[in-house]
Short mmCIF file of C-alpha atoms and ligand atoms in Angstrom, two decimals:
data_model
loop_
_atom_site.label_atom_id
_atom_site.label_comp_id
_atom_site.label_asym_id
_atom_site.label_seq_id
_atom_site.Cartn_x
_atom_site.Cartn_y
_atom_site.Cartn_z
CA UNK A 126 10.35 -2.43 3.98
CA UNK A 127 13.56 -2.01 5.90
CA UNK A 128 15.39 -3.80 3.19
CA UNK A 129 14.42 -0.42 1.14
CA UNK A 130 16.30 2.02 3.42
CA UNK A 131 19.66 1.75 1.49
CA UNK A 132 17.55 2.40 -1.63
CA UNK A 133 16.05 5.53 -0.01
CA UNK A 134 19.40 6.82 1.40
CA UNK A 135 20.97 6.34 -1.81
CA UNK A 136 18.33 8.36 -3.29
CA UNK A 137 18.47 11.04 -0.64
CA UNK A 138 14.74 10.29 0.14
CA UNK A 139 13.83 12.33 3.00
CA UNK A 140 10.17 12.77 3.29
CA UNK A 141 7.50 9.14 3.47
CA UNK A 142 4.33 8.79 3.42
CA UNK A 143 3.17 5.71 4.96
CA UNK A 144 -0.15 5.50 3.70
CA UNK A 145 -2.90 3.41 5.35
CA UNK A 146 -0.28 3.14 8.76
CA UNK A 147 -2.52 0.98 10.49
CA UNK A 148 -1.05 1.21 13.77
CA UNK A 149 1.82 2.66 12.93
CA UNK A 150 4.43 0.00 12.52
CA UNK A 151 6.11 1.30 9.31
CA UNK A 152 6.14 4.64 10.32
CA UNK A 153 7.97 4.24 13.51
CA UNK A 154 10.74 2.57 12.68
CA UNK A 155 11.09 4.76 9.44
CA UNK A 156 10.68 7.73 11.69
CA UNK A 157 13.61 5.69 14.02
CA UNK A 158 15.60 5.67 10.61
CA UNK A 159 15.82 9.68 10.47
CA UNK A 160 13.48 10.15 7.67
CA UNK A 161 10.45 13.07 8.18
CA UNK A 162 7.43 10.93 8.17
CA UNK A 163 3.48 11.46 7.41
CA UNK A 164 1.24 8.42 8.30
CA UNK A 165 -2.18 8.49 7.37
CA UNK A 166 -5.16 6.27 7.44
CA UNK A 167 -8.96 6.14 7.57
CA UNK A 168 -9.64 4.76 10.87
CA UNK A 169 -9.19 7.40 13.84
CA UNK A 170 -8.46 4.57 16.51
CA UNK A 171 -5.51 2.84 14.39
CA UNK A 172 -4.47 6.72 14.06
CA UNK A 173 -4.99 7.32 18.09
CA UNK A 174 -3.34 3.97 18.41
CA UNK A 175 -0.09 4.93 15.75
CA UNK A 176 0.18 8.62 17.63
CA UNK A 177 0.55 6.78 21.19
CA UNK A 178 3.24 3.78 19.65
CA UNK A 179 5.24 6.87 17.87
CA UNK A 180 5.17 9.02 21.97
CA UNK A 181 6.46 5.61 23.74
CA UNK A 182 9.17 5.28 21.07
CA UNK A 183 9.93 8.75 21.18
CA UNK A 184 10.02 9.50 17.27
CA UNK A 185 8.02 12.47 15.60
CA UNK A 186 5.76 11.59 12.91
CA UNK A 187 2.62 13.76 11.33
CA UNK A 188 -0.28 11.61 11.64
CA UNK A 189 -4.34 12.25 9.98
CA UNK A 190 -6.99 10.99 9.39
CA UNK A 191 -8.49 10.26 5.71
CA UNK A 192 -8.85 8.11 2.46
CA UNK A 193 -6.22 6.69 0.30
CA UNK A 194 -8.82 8.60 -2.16
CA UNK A 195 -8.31 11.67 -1.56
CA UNK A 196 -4.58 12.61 0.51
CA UNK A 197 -4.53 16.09 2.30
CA UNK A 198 -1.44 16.95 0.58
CA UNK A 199 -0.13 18.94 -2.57
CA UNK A 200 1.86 17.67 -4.82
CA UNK A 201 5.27 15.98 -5.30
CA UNK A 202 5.28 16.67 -1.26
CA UNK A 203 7.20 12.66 -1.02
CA UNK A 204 10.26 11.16 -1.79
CA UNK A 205 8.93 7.57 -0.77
CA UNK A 206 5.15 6.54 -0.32
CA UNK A 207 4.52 3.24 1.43
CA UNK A 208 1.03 1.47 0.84
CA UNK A 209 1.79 -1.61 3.05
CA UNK A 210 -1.54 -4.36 2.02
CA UNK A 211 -3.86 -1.31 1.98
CA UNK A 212 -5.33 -0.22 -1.49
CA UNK A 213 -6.86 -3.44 -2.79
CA UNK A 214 -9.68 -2.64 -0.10
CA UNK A 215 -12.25 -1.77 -2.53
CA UNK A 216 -12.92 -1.72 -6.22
CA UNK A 217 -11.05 -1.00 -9.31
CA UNK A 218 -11.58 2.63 -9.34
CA UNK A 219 -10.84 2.82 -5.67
CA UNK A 220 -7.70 1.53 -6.48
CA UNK A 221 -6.98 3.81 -9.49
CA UNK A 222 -7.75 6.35 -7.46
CA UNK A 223 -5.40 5.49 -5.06
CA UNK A 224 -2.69 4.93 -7.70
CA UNK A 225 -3.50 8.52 -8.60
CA UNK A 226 -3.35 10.50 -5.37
CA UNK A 227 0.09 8.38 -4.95
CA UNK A 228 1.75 9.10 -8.54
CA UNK A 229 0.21 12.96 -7.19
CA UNK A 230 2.16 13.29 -4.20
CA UNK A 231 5.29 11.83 -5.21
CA UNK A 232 8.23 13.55 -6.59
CA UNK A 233 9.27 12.89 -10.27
CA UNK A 234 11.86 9.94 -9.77
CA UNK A 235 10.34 9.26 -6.06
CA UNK A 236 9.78 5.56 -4.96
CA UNK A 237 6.78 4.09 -4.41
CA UNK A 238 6.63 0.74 -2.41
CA UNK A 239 3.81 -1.22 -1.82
CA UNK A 240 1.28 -4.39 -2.03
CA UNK A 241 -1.88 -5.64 -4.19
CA UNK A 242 -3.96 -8.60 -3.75
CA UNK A 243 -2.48 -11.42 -6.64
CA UNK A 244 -5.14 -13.54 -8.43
CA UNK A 245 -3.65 -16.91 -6.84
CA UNK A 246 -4.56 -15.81 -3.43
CA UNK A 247 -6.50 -18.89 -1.66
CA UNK A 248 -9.72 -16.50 -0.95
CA UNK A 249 -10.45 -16.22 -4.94
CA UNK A 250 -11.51 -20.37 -4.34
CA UNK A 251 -15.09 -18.99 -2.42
CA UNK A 252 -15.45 -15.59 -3.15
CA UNK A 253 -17.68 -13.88 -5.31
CA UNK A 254 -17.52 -11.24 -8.11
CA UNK A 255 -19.10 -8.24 -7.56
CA UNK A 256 -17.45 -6.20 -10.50
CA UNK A 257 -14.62 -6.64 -12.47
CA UNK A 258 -11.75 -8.08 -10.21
CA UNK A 259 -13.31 -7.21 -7.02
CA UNK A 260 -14.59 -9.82 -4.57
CA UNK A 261 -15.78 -10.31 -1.58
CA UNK A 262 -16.34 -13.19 1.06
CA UNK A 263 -18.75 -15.37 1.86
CA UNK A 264 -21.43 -13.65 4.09
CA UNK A 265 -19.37 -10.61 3.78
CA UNK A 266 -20.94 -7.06 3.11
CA UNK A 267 -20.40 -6.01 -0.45
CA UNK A 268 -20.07 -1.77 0.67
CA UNK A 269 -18.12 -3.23 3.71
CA UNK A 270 -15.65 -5.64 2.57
CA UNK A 271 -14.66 -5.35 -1.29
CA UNK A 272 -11.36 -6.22 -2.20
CA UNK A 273 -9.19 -5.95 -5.43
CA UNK A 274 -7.47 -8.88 -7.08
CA UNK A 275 -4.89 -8.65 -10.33
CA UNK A 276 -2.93 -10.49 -12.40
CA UNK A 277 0.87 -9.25 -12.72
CA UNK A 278 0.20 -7.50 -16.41
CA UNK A 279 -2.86 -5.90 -14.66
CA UNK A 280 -0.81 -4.59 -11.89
CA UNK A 281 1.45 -3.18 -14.89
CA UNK A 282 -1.20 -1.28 -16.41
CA UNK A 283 -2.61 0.34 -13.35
CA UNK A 284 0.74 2.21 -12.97
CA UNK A 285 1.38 3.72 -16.42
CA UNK A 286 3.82 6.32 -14.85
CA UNK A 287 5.94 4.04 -13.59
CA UNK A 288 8.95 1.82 -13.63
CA UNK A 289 8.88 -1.74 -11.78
CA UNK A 290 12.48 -2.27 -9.94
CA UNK A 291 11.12 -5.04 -7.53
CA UNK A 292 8.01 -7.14 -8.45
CA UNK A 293 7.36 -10.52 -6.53
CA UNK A 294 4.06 -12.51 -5.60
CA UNK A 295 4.67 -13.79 -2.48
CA UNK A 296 2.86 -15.83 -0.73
CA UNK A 297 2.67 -13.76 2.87
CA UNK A 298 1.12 -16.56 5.06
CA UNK A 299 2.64 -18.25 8.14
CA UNK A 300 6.44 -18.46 8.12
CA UNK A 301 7.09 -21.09 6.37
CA UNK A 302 4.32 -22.69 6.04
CA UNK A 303 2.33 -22.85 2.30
CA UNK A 304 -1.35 -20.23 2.93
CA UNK A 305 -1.61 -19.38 -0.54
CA UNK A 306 -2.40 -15.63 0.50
CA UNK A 307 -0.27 -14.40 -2.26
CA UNK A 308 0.12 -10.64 -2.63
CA UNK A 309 2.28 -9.11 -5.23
CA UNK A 310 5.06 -7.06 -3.37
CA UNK A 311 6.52 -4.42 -5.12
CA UNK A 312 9.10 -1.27 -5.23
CA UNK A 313 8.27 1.17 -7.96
CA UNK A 314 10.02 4.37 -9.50
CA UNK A 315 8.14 7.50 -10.88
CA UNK A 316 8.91 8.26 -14.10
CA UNK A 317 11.41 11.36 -13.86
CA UNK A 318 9.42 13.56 -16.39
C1 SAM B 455 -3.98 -4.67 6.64
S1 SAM B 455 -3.90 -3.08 7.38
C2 SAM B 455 -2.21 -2.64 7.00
C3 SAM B 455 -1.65 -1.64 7.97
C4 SAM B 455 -0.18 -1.25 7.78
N1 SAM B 455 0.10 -0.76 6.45
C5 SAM B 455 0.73 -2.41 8.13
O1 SAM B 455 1.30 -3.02 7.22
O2 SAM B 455 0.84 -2.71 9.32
C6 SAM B 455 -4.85 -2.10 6.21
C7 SAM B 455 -5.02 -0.65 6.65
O3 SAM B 455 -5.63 0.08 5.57
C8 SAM B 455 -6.51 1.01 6.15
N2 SAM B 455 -7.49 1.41 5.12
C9 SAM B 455 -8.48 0.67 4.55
N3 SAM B 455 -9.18 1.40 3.67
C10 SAM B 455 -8.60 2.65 3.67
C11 SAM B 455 -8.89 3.87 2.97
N4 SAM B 455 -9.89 3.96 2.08
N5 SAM B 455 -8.09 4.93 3.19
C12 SAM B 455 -7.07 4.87 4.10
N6 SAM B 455 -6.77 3.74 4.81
C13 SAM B 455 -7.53 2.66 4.59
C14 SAM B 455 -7.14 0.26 7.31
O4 SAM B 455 -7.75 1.13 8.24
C15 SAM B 455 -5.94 -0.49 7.87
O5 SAM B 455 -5.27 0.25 8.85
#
């Protein structure tokens, strides 16, 4: 994410939205960078959590509560939106939902950085299909713990408004050592329209 600051200065990006926070990690340091920052997510103890990190390092950041499904602001309101290994918990319309409240609040041209679950990651070896590309675990809940798996022309599809200028699967395990969690890990741009 870092690596994408240059990108974002040489854009003039000023206002991110790091969406689904956790606790916070993303947004501080991007609040650290200088940039005006809105972190959201649906738990209120990662957000209690992200609010107390942002205090002790003595940045500002807007923090709320809510789903990637529905954001609490209007549009084009970003430059950047960050979705750090967040929207592939669910289904397929989850996630195209997402996609759409994120194409929503950025600005035409605005980047949009973020993660998806790839279809070589190790879990896809036990899980089960509960609809089309979404899985869960073994002796996990099917409301509870859905997740979303794609192929890289998938991935392509569910972003018809935009532009890939970074597009990787990576597999995001333990150093160096081979997991096989592979996630693809992208940078997008919004088509300028
Ligand atoms: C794996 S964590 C990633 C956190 C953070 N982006 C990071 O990289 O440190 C996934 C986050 O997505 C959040 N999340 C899951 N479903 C969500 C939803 N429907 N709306 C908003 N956030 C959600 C979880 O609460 C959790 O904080």
């Amino acid at each position: 994410m870092l690596a994408t600051v240059a990108l974002l200065r040489a854009r003039n990006a000023r206002t991110i939205l790091d969406l689904g926070t956790g606790l916070g990690r993303h947004a501080v340091a991007l609040a650290g960078e200088g940039f005006e920052v809105a972190a959201v997510d649906a738990s209120p103890s990662g957000i209690e959590e992200a609010r107390r990190v942002a205090r002790a390092a003595g940045v500002d950041a807007e923090f709320a509560v809510c789903s990637f499904v529905d954001l609490p602001f209007g549009p084009s309101r970003f430059d950047y939106v960050l979705a750090w290994n967040v929207i592939y918990h669910g289904d397929r319309t989850s996630v195209r939902r997402a996609i759409g409240e994120i194409d929503r609040v950025l600005v035409p041209g605005g980047i949009y950085q973020g993660t998806m679950l790839s279809r070589r990651h190790a879990d896809l070896e036990v899980a089960s299909e509960i609809s089309p590309g979404t899985y869960v675990q073994p002796g996990e809940d099917e409301r509870s713990h859905p997740h979303f798996y794609c192929d890289a022309r998938e991935l392509l599809e569910l972003h018809p408004g935009f532009e890939p200028l970074e597009l990787r699967d990576r597999d995001q395990g333990d150093g160096d050592r081979v997991v096989n969690e592979w996630h693809w890990e992208f940078v997008l741009e919004k088509a300028a329209r």
